[in-house]
Short mmCIF file of C-alpha atoms and ligand atoms in Angstrom, two decimals:
data_model
loop_
_atom_site.label_atom_id
_atom_site.label_comp_id
_atom_site.label_asym_id
_atom_site.label_seq_id
_atom_site.Cartn_x
_atom_site.Cartn_y
_atom_site.Cartn_z
CA LEU A 7 120.89 79.22 113.90
CA GLU A 8 121.37 80.31 117.29
CA GLY A 9 119.05 83.06 118.21
CA GLU A 10 115.37 84.52 118.04
CA GLU A 11 113.68 84.65 114.80
CA ALA A 12 111.88 87.11 113.60
CA SER A 13 109.45 88.66 111.32
CA VAL A 14 110.01 91.81 108.81
CA ILE A 15 107.23 91.83 106.17
CA ALA A 16 108.18 95.03 103.18
CA LEU A 17 105.99 96.90 100.79
CA GLY A 18 108.02 96.14 97.76
CA ASP A 19 106.97 98.07 94.60
CA GLY A 20 109.64 96.35 92.05
CA GLU A 21 112.19 98.33 92.90
CA ARG A 22 112.11 99.99 96.12
CA PHE A 23 110.04 98.81 99.54
CA VAL A 24 108.80 100.46 103.16
CA LEU A 25 109.48 98.01 105.82
CA LEU A 26 106.13 97.15 107.72
CA ALA A 27 107.03 96.80 111.68
CA PRO A 28 108.86 93.46 112.75
CA ALA A 29 107.18 90.68 114.84
CA GLN A 30 108.30 87.57 116.95
CA ASP A 31 105.99 84.72 115.69
CA HIS A 32 105.56 81.07 117.89
CA LYS A 33 105.97 78.32 115.05
CA ARG A 34 106.04 75.44 117.95
CA VAL A 35 102.73 74.06 118.68
CA GLY A 36 104.08 73.80 122.36
CA GLU A 37 104.20 76.36 125.18
CA GLY A 38 108.41 76.83 126.10
CA ASP A 39 109.31 76.40 122.28
CA THR A 40 108.32 72.55 122.42
CA GLY A 41 106.45 70.22 119.66
CA PRO A 42 105.59 70.12 116.27
CA ASN A 43 106.19 73.02 114.06
CA THR A 44 102.62 74.73 113.10
CA GLY A 45 101.96 77.50 110.84
CA GLY A 46 102.00 79.76 114.26
CA MET A 47 100.12 79.92 117.65
CA GLY A 48 100.83 83.22 117.80
CA ALA A 49 102.83 86.21 117.71
CA TYR A 50 103.51 89.73 119.04
CA SER A 51 104.84 93.29 118.00
CA PRO A 52 106.92 95.14 118.57
CA THR A 53 109.58 92.34 119.20
CA PRO A 54 112.89 93.44 121.38
CA ALA A 55 114.84 90.66 118.73
CA VAL A 56 114.57 93.49 116.21
CA GLY A 57 115.91 96.84 117.56
CA GLU A 58 116.06 99.90 115.52
CA ALA A 59 119.37 99.31 114.59
CA ASP A 60 118.71 95.85 113.34
CA LEU A 61 115.61 96.70 111.25
CA ARG A 62 118.12 99.05 109.26
CA VAL A 63 120.37 95.62 109.07
CA VAL A 64 117.54 94.01 107.50
CA ALA A 65 116.42 96.72 105.26
CA ASP A 66 120.06 96.84 104.10
CA LYS A 67 121.44 93.52 104.19
CA VAL A 68 118.11 91.65 103.73
CA ILE A 69 115.43 93.14 101.56
CA GLY A 70 117.46 95.49 99.54
CA PRO A 71 119.30 93.65 98.23
CA ALA A 72 116.48 90.87 97.45
CA VAL A 73 115.15 93.66 96.08
CA ARG A 74 117.17 94.69 93.57
CA GLN A 75 118.62 91.35 92.43
CA LEU A 76 115.04 90.40 91.99
CA ALA A 77 114.66 93.31 89.90
CA LYS A 78 118.35 93.04 87.90
CA GLU A 79 116.79 90.01 87.03
CA GLY A 80 113.71 91.21 85.58
CA ARG A 81 110.87 89.34 87.49
CA PRO A 82 110.91 92.94 89.66
CA PHE A 83 109.05 92.14 92.84
CA ARG A 84 105.65 94.02 93.67
CA GLY A 85 103.92 93.09 96.66
CA ALA A 86 104.45 91.99 100.47
CA LEU A 87 107.63 90.20 100.38
CA TYR A 88 108.22 88.53 104.23
CA ALA A 89 111.78 87.65 105.38
CA GLY A 90 111.61 84.97 107.83
CA LEU A 91 114.85 86.00 109.98
CA MET A 92 116.69 84.09 112.86
CA MET A 93 118.80 87.42 114.48
CA THR A 94 121.40 85.77 114.84
CA ALA A 95 124.95 86.94 117.01
CA GLN A 96 126.50 87.70 113.97
CA GLY A 97 122.92 90.08 112.92
CA PRO A 98 119.76 88.77 110.99
CA LYS A 99 119.93 85.54 108.83
CA VAL A 100 117.61 84.78 106.05
CA ILE A 101 114.99 81.49 107.35
CA GLU A 102 112.73 81.84 104.48
CA PHE A 103 111.69 84.66 102.06
CA ASN A 104 107.91 84.16 101.88
CA ALA A 105 106.28 86.31 98.50
CA ARG A 106 103.21 87.50 101.54
CA LEU A 107 101.98 88.25 104.51
CA GLY A 108 102.78 86.43 107.76
CA ASP A 109 100.20 84.71 109.92
CA PRO A 110 99.68 85.88 112.41
CA GLU A 111 102.35 88.00 112.25
CA THR A 112 100.12 90.61 110.40
CA GLN A 113 97.21 90.85 112.69
CA THR A 114 99.94 91.99 114.75
CA ILE A 115 101.17 94.82 112.43
CA LEU A 116 98.39 95.86 111.71
CA ALA A 117 96.48 96.52 114.97
CA ARG A 118 99.67 99.09 115.00
CA LEU A 119 99.40 100.60 112.16
CA GLU A 120 98.56 104.17 111.92
CA SER A 121 98.37 104.88 109.18
CA ASP A 122 96.20 104.07 105.55
CA LEU A 123 96.99 100.49 103.95
CA LEU A 124 95.00 100.22 101.55
CA PRO A 125 97.03 103.79 99.53
CA ALA A 126 100.28 101.84 100.20
CA LEU A 127 99.18 98.49 98.87
CA HIS A 128 97.79 100.21 95.87
CA ALA A 129 101.03 102.36 95.35
CA ALA A 130 103.10 99.20 95.47
CA ALA A 131 101.10 97.32 92.67
CA LYS A 132 101.39 100.51 91.15
CA GLY A 133 105.11 100.42 91.81
CA ASP A 134 105.70 104.32 93.07
CA LEU A 135 105.56 104.07 96.65
CA ARG A 136 107.84 106.93 96.61
CA GLY A 137 106.74 109.34 99.29
CA VAL A 138 104.68 106.50 101.43
CA GLU A 139 105.47 106.37 104.57
CA LEU A 140 103.77 104.06 107.00
CA ALA A 141 103.73 104.84 110.78
CA PHE A 142 103.22 102.46 113.60
CA SER A 143 101.95 103.36 117.29
CA GLU A 144 103.74 102.67 120.29
CA LYS A 145 101.63 100.03 121.77
CA ALA A 146 102.08 96.45 121.43
CA ALA A 147 99.50 94.27 120.33
CA ILE A 148 99.88 90.22 120.70
CA THR A 149 97.84 87.37 118.64
CA VAL A 150 96.54 84.05 120.34
CA VAL A 151 95.85 81.55 118.30
CA LEU A 152 92.80 79.41 119.24
CA ALA A 153 93.35 75.60 117.49
CA ALA A 154 91.66 72.35 116.86
CA GLU A 155 91.92 69.10 118.57
CA GLY A 156 94.92 67.73 116.73
CA TYR A 157 96.57 70.81 115.14
CA PRO A 158 99.33 70.39 113.59
CA GLY A 159 98.62 66.75 112.80
CA LYS A 160 94.75 66.01 111.24
CA VAL A 161 92.47 67.71 112.68
CA ARG A 162 88.79 67.11 114.26
CA THR A 163 86.39 69.64 112.53
CA GLY A 164 82.49 70.82 112.67
CA ASP A 165 83.26 71.31 116.62
CA PRO A 166 80.68 74.24 117.74
CA ILE A 167 82.56 76.94 118.70
CA ALA A 168 81.05 78.80 122.68
CA GLY A 169 81.45 82.58 123.92
CA LEU A 170 82.67 84.26 120.49
CA ASP A 171 79.62 86.60 121.21
CA GLN A 172 80.39 87.27 125.27
CA VAL A 173 83.67 88.83 123.84
CA GLN A 174 83.61 92.49 124.33
CA GLU A 175 85.16 93.02 120.89
CA ASP A 176 86.23 97.00 120.60
CA ASP A 177 88.78 99.37 118.80
CA ASP A 178 92.15 96.95 121.34
CA LEU A 179 90.45 93.88 120.60
CA ILE A 180 89.33 92.00 118.08
CA VAL A 181 88.61 88.09 117.59
CA PHE A 182 90.02 87.29 113.28
CA HIS A 183 88.41 84.02 112.18
CA ALA A 184 90.09 81.83 110.18
CA GLY A 185 89.63 78.17 110.15
CA THR A 186 85.57 78.75 111.21
CA ALA A 187 82.63 77.25 108.70
CA LEU A 188 78.72 78.68 109.50
CA ARG A 189 76.53 75.65 109.52
CA ASP A 190 72.57 76.27 110.82
CA GLY A 191 73.44 78.94 112.17
CA ARG A 192 75.67 78.20 114.51
CA VAL A 193 80.33 78.83 113.81
CA VAL A 194 81.89 75.73 113.70
CA THR A 195 84.77 74.73 113.68
CA SER A 196 86.49 73.99 110.24
CA GLY A 197 90.20 74.21 110.17
CA GLY A 198 93.88 73.82 112.12
CA ARG A 199 93.97 77.06 113.41
CA VAL A 200 90.26 78.35 114.24
CA LEU A 201 90.14 81.68 116.06
CA GLY A 202 92.92 84.12 116.39
CA VAL A 203 92.43 86.48 119.15
CA THR A 204 94.58 89.83 118.73
CA ALA A 205 94.99 92.79 121.96
CA ARG A 206 96.44 95.86 121.54
CA GLY A 207 97.90 97.64 124.97
CA ALA A 208 100.08 100.48 126.15
CA THR A 209 102.68 97.81 126.92
CA VAL A 210 102.98 93.95 125.89
CA GLU A 211 102.06 92.66 129.62
CA GLU A 212 99.07 94.51 128.89
CA ALA A 213 98.04 93.41 125.56
CA ARG A 214 98.85 89.77 126.82
CA GLU A 215 95.89 90.31 130.13
CA ARG A 216 93.64 91.16 127.82
CA ALA A 217 94.20 89.07 124.86
CA TYR A 218 94.13 85.57 127.33
CA ARG A 219 91.48 87.31 129.41
CA ALA A 220 89.22 87.15 125.99
CA CYS A 221 90.52 82.92 125.80
CA GLU A 222 88.93 82.20 128.24
CA THR A 223 85.60 82.76 127.56
CA ILE A 224 85.66 81.66 124.22
CA HIS A 225 85.52 77.16 123.90
CA PHE A 226 84.89 74.69 121.40
CA ALA A 227 85.81 70.52 122.12
CA GLY A 228 89.30 70.22 121.80
CA MET A 229 90.46 73.57 121.36
CA HIS A 230 94.20 74.45 122.65
CA TYR A 231 96.40 77.16 122.62
CA ARG A 232 100.92 78.20 123.67
CA ARG A 233 100.28 80.45 127.05
CA ASP A 234 103.61 82.10 127.09
CA ILE A 235 102.95 83.63 123.60
CA ALA A 236 105.40 86.72 124.20
CA HIS A 237 107.39 85.07 126.58
CA ARG A 238 110.56 86.38 125.23
CA ALA A 239 109.88 89.74 125.32
CA LEU A 240 108.05 89.41 128.99
CA ALA A 241 111.56 87.69 130.20
CA ARG A 242 113.55 89.90 128.73
CA SER A 243 111.43 93.41 131.01
CA GLY A 244 111.51 91.37 133.57
CA GLY A 245 107.86 90.04 133.51
CA SER A 246 106.51 87.04 134.45
CA LYS A 247 105.96 84.00 131.71
N1 LIG B 321 103.26 82.85 110.29
C1 LIG B 321 104.70 81.93 109.91
C2 LIG B 321 104.02 82.49 108.48
O1 LIG B 321 103.21 83.16 108.12
O2 LIG B 321 104.57 81.99 107.15
#
């Protein structure tokens, strides 16, 4: 399949669904989308790969039919339904479905969510999403994954993480812990994808600059991350890579 990958996640109540804002993940370990696949080295939302019209097509041709068919088969789906898509010239094609949120897509999507998530999750779990609407900010959000040495292969763990206390977290910057552990009062690496630095900004450029500035203050032995997260959005907008 030729095109750009995109992730569209829906919250379903077994019958109805609401869509979360689309995001684009960077699955390959290396810059320029090279090297082996990972769980995701970074993501951003919104993505120009999925415009308003594309999102309606995804709702009508992908999520809607999946939700209806599951209900018809007596397996109504309540929860987060993640469609991994390839946006081709012939429209969106499904690569995979996951019955969960996406990581690191969700960090960027929730950074843009203006509605309260909990009532929406509750409504989905109770089977009645009627009246639930999710509003997303016009702002852009980006997550850069800081990975451990060896990731996505065999990783080294136990490396102390420095600089976390230097990062000024605020409404527009959050460092999510993923593969970390507390050992003797120190935060150390304990998995492949160690931290997810998530930033928000008026534009993807602004969000990106904020995220990478924070990445530069964090350090652990063997740490690596991609420096080109959101490169496709920047190329489209004429920004630098
Ligand atoms: N980031 C890809 C996934 O959550 O499956």
